[in-house]
PDB file of C-alpha atoms in Angstrom:
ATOM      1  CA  UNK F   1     149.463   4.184 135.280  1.00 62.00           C
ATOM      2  CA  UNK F   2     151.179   1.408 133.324  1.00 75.00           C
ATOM      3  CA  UNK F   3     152.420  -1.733 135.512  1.00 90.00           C
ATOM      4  CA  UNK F   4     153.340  -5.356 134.877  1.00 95.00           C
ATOM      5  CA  UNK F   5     150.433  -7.776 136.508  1.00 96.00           C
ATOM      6  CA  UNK F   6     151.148 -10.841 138.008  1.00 97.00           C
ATOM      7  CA  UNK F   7     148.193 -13.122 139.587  1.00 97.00           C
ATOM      8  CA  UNK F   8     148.156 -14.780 141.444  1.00 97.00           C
ATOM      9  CA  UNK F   9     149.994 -12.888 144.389  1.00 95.00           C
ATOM     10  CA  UNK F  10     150.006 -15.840 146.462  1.00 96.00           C
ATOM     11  CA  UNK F  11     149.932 -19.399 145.852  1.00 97.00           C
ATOM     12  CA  UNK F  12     150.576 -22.380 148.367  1.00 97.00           C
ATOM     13  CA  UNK F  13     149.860 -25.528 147.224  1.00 97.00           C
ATOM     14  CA  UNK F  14     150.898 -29.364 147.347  1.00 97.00           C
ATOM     15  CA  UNK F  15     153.810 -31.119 146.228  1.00 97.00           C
ATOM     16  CA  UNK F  16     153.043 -32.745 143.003  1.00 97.00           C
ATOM     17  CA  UNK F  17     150.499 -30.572 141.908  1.00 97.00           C
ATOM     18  CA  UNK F  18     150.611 -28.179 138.783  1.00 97.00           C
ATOM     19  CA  UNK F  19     151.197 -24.284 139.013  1.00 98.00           C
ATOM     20  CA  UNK F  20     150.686 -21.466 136.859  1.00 98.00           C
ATOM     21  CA  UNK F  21     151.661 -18.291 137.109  1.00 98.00           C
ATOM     22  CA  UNK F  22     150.460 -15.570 134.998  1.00 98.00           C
ATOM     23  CA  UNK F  23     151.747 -11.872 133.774  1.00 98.00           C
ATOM     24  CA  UNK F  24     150.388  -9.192 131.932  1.00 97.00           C
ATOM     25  CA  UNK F  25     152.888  -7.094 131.026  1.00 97.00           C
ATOM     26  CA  UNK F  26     152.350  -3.173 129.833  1.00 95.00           C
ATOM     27  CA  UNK F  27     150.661  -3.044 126.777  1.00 93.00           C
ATOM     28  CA  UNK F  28     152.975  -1.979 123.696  1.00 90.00           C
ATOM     29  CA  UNK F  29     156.024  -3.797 125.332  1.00 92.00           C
ATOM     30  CA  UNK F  30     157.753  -6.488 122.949  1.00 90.00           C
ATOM     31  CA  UNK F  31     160.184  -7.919 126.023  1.00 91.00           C
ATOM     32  CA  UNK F  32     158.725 -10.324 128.798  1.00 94.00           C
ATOM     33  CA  UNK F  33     161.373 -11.663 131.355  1.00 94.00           C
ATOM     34  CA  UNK F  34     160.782 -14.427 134.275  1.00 96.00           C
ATOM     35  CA  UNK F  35     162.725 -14.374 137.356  1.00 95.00           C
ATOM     36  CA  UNK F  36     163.001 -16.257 140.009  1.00 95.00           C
ATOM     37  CA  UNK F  37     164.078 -15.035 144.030  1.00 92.00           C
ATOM     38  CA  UNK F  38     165.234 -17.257 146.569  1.00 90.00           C
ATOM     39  CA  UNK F  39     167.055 -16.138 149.766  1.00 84.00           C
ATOM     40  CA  UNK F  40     170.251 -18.632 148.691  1.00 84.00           C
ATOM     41  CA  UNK F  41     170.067 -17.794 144.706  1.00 84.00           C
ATOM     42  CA  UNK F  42     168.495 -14.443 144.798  1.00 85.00           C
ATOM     43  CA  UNK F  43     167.596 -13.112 141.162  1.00 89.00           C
ATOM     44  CA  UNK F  44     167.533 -15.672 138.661  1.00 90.00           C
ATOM     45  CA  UNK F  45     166.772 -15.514 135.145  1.00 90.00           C
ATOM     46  CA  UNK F  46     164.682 -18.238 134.209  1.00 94.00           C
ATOM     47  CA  UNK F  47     163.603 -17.303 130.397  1.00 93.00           C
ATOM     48  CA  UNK F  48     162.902 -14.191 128.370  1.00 90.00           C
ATOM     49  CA  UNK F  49     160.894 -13.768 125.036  1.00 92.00           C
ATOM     50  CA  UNK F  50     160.529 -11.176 122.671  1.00 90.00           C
ATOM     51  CA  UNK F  51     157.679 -10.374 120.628  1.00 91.00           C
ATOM     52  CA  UNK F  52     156.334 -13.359 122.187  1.00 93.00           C
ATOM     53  CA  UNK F  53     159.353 -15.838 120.818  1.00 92.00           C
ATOM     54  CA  UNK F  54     161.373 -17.005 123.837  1.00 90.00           C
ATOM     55  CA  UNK F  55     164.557 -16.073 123.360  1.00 87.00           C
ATOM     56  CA  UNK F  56     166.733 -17.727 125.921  1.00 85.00           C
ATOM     57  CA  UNK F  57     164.744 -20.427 128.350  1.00 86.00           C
ATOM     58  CA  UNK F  58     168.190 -21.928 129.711  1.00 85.00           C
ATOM     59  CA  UNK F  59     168.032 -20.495 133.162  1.00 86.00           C
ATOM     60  CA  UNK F  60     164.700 -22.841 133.377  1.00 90.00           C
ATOM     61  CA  UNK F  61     164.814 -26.546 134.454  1.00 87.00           C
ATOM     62  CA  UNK F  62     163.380 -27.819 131.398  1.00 86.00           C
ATOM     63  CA  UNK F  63     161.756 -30.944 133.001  1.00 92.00           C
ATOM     64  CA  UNK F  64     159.404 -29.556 134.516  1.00 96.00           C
ATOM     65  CA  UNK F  65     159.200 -25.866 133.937  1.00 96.00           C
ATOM     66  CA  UNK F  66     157.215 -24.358 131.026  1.00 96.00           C
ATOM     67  CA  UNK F  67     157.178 -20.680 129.529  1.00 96.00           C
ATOM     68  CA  UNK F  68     154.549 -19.260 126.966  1.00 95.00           C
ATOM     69  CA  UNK F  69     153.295 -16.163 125.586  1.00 95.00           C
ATOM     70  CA  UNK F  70     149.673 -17.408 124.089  1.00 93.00           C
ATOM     71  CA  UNK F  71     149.297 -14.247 122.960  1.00 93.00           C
ATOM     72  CA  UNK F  72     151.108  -9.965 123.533  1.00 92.00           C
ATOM     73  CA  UNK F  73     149.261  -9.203 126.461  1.00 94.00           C
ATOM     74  CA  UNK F  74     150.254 -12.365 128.435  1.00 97.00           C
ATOM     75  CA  UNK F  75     153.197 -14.699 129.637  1.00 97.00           C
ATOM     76  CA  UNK F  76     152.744 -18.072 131.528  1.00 97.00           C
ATOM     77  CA  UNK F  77     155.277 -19.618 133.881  1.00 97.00           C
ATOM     78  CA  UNK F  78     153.837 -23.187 134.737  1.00 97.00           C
ATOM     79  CA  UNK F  79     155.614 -25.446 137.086  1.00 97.00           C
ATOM     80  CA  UNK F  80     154.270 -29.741 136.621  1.00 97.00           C
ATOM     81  CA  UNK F  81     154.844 -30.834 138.909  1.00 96.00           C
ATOM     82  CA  UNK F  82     155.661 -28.768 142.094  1.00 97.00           C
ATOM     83  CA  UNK F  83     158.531 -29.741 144.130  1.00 97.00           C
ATOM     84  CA  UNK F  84     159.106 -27.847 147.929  1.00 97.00           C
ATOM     85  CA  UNK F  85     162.332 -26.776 146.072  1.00 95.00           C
ATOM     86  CA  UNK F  86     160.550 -24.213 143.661  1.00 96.00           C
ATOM     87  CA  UNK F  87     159.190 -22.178 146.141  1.00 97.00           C
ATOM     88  CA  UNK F  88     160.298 -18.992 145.544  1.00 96.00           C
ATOM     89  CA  UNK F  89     158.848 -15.615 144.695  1.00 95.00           C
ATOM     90  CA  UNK F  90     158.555 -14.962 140.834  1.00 97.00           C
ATOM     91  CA  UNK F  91     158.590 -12.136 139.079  1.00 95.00           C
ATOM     92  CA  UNK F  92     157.330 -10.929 135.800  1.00 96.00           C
ATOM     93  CA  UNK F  93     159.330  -7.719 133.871  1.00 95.00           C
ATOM     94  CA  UNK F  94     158.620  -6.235 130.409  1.00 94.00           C
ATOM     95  CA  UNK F  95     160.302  -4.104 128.590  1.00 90.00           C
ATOM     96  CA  UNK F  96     160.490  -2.226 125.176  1.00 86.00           C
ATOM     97  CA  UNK F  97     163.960  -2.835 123.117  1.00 78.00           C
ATOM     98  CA  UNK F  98     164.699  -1.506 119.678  1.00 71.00           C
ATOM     99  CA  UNK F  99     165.682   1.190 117.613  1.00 61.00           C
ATOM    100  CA  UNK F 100     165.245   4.306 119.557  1.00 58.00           C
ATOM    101  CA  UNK F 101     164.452   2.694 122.732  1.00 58.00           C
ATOM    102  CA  UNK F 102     166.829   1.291 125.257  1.00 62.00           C
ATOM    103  CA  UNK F 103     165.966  -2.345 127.359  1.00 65.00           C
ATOM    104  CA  UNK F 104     164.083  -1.072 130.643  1.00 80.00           C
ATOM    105  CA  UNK F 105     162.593  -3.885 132.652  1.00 87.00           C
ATOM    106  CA  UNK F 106     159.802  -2.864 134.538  1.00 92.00           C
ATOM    107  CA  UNK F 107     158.590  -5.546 137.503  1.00 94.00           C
ATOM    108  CA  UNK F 108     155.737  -6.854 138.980  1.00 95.00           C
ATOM    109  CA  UNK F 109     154.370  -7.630 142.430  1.00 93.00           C
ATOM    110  CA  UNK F 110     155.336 -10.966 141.968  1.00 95.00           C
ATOM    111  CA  UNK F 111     154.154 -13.958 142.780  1.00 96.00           C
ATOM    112  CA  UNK F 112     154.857 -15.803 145.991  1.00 96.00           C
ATOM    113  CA  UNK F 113     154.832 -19.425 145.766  1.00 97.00           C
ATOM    114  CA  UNK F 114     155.208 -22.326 148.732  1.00 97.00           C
ATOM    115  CA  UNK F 115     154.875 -25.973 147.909  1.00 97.00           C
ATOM    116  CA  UNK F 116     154.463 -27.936 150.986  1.00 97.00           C
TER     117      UNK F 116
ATOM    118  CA  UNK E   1     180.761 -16.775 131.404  1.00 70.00           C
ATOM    119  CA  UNK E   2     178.702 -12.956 131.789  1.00 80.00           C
ATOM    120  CA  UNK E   3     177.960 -12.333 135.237  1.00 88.00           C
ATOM    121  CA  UNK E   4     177.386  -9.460 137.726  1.00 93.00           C
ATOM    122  CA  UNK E   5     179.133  -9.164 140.905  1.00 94.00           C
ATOM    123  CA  UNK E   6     178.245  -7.161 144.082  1.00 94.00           C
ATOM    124  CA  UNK E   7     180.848  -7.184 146.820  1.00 85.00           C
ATOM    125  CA  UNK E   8     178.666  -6.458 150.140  1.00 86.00           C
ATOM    126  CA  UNK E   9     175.766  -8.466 150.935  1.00 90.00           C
ATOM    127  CA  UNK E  10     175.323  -6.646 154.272  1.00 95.00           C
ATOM    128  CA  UNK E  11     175.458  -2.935 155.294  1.00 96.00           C
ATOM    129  CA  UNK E  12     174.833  -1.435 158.283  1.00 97.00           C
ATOM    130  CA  UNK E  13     174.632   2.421 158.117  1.00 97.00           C
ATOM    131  CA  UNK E  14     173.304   5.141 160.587  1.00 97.00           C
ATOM    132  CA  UNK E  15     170.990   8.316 159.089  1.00 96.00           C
ATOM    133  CA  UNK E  16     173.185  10.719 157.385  1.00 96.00           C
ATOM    134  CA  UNK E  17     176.030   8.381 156.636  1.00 97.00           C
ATOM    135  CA  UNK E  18     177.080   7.974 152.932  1.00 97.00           C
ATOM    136  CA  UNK E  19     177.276   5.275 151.028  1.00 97.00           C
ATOM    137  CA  UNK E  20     178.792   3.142 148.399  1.00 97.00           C
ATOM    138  CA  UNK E  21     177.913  -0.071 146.872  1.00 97.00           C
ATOM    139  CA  UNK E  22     180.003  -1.986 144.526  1.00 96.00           C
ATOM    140  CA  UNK E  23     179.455  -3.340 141.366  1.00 97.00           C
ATOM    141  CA  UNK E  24     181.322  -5.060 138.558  1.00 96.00           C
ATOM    142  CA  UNK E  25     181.014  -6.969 135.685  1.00 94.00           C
ATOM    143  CA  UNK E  26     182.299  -9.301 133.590  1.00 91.00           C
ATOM    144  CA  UNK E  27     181.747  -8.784 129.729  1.00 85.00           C
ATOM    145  CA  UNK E  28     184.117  -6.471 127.873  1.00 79.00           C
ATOM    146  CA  UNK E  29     181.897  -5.562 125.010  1.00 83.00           C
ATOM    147  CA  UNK E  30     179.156  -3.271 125.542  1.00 85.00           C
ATOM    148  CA  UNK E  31     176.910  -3.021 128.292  1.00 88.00           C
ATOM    149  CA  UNK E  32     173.878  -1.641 129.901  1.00 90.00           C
ATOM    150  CA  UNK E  33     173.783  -1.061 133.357  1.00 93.00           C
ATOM    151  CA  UNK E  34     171.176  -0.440 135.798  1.00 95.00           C
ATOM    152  CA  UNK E  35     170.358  -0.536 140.014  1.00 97.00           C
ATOM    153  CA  UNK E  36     167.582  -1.725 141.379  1.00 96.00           C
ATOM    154  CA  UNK E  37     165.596  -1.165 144.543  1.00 96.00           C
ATOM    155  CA  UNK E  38     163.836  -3.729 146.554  1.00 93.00           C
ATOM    156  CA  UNK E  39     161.656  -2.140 149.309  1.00 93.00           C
ATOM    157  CA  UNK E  40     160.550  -4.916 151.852  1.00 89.00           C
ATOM    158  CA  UNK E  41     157.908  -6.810 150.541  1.00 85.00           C
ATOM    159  CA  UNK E  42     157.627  -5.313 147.374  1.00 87.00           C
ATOM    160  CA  UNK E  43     159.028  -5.385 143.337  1.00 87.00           C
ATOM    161  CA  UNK E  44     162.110  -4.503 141.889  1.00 91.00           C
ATOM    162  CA  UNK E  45     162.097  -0.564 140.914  1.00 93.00           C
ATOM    163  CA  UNK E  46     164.261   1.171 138.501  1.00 93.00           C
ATOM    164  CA  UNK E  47     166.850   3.784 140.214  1.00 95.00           C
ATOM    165  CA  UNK E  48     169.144   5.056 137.532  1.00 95.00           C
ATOM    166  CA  UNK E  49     170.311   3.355 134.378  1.00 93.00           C
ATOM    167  CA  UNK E  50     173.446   3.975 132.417  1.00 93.00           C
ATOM    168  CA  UNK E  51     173.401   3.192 128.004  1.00 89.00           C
ATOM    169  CA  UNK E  52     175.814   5.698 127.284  1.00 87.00           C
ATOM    170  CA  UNK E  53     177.414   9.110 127.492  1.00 90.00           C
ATOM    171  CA  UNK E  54     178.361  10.632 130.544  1.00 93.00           C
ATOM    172  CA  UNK E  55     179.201   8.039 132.970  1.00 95.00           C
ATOM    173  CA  UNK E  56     177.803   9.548 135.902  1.00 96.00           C
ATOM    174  CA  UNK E  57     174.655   9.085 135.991  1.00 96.00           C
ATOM    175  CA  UNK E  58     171.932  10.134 138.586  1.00 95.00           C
ATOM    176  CA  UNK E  59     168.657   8.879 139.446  1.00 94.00           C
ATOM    177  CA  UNK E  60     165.912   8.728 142.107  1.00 92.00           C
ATOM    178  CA  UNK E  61     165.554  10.268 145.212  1.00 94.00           C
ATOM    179  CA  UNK E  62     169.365  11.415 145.432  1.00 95.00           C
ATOM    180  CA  UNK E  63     171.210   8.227 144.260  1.00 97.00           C
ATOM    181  CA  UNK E  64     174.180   8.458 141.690  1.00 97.00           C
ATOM    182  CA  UNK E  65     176.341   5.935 140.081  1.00 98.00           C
ATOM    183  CA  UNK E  66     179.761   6.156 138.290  1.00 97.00           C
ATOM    184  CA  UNK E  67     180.643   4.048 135.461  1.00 95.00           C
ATOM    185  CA  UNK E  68     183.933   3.102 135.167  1.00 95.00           C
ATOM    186  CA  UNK E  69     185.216   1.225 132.167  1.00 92.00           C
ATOM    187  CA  UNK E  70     188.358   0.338 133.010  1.00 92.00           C
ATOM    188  CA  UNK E  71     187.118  -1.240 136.178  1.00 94.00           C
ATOM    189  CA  UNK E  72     184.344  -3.049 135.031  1.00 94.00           C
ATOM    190  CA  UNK E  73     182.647  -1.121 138.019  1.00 96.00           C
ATOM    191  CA  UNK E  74     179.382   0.736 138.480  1.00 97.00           C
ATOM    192  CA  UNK E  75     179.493   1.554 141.835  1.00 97.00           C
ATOM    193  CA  UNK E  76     176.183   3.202 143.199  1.00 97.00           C
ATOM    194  CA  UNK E  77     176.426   6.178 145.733  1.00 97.00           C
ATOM    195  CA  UNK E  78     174.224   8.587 147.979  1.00 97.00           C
ATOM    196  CA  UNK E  79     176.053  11.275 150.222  1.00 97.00           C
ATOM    197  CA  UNK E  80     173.349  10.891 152.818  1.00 97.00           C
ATOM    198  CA  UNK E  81     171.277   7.869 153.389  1.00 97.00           C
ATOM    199  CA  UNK E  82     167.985   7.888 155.135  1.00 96.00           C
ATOM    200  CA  UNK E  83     166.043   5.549 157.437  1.00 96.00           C
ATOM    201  CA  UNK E  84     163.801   5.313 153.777  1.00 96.00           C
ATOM    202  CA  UNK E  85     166.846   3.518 152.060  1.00 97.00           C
ATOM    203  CA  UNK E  86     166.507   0.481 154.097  1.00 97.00           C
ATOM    204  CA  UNK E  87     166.224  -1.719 151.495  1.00 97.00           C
ATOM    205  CA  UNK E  88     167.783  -4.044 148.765  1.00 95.00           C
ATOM    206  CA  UNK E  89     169.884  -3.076 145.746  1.00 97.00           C
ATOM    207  CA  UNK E  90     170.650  -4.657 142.870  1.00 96.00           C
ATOM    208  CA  UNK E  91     172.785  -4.212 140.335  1.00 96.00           C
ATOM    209  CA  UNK E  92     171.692  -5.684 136.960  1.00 94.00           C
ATOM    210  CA  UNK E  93     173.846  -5.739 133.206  1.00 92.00           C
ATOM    211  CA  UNK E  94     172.656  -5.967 129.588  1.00 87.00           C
ATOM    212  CA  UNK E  95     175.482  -7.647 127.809  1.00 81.00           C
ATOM    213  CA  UNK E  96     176.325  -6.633 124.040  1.00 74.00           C
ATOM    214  CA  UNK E  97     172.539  -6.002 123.456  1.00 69.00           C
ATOM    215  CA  UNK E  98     171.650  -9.389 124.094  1.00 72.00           C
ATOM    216  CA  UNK E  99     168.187  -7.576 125.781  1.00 74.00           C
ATOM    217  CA  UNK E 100     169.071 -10.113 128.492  1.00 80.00           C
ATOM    218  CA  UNK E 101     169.062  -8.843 131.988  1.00 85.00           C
ATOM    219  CA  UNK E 102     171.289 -10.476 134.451  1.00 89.00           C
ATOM    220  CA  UNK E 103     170.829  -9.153 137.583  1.00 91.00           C
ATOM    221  CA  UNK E 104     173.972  -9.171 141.067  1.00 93.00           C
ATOM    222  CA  UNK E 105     173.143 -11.155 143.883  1.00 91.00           C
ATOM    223  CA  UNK E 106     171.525  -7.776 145.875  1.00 93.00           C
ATOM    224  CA  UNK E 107     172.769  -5.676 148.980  1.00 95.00           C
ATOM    225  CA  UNK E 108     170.681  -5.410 152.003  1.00 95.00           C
ATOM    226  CA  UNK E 109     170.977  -2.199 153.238  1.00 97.00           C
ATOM    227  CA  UNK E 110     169.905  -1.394 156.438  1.00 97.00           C
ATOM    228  CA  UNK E 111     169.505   2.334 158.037  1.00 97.00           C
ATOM    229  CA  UNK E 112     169.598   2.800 161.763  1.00 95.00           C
ATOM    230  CA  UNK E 113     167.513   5.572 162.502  1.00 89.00           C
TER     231      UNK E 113
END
């Protein structure tokens, strides 16, 4: 059964401190999306890449958010440093676009984090 | 600026009730658009999905949506909600191919049993 992965589920840590998040996506998809859900905001898009270029990264806050894809089978979201104000739950979503396939993002768990 | 609007963030229903949520955007080239379910405490999951054709489409466990063009709307629908549906919905568009998903701000729905 194919699924985005996102560790870590769960992650409370200090203000100041550095964060990353990490996603496998499904294997064979060439889209990777970050999101970002707040109560006040709800689903924002915080950058996108395909086949592993980032497309469009505007959505992030630049000075202190960071998006990669080292390599196909994983994206990192790393926040330096933390600020109470980015906690948030963040998802992962992949998806395969181009010819003869249509853009389908498919989610992860997400990850849940709280900076106190 | 592209965007994706969703008129209720609240509704109440009671088993058996139908419903209707609104959506519209704002983009008058070609578009993508999908709903999305939010069960508490879990990830976004993929009810129906309109690219083209016949503009009703139907997905998942009895939902339907209606795309209409003129309106800019693609308004999701279920005859008959179910204690089950408590959950959120979004509505999300892909603008002119741009493979960029911008999602609606979500409707809680809740079912009274």
């Amino acid at each position: 059964d194919a699924r985005v992965t996102q560790t870590p589920r769960h992650k409370v840590t200090e203000m100041g401190q550095e964060v990353t998040m990490r996603c496998q996506p499904i294997l064979g998809h060439n889209t990777v999306f970050w999101y970002r859900q707040t109560m006040m905001q709800g689903l924002e898009l915080l950058a996108y890449f395909r086949n592993r270029a980032p497309l469009d990264d505007s959505g992030m806050p630049k000075d202190r958010f960071s998006a990669e894809m080292p390599d196909a089978t994983l994206a990192t979201l790393k926040i330096q440093p933390s600020e109470p104000r980015d906690s948030a739950v963040y998802f992962c979503a992949s998806g395969l676009v181009g010819q003869g396939s249509n853009t389908e993002a498919f989610f992860g768990q997400g990850t849940r984090l709280t900076v106190v | 600026a592209q965007s994706v609007s969703q008129h209720n963030h609240h509704v109440i229903l009671s088993e058996a009730a139908s419903l209707e949520l609104g959506c519209n955007y704002s983009y008058g080239g070609t578009v993508n658009l999908f709903w999305y379910v939010q069960y508490p405490g879990q990830h976004l999951q993929l009810l129906l999905k309109y690219f083209s054709g016949d503009p009703l489409v139907k997905g998942i466990k009895g939902f339907e949506a209606e795309f209409i063009k003129s309106k800019f709307s693609f308004n999701l629908r279920k005859p008959s909600v179910q204690w089950s549906d408590t959950a959120e919905y979004f509505c999300a568009a892909e603008m002119d191919s741009s493979y960029k998903l911008i999602f609606g701000s979500g409707t809680r729905l809740l079912v009274r049993p």
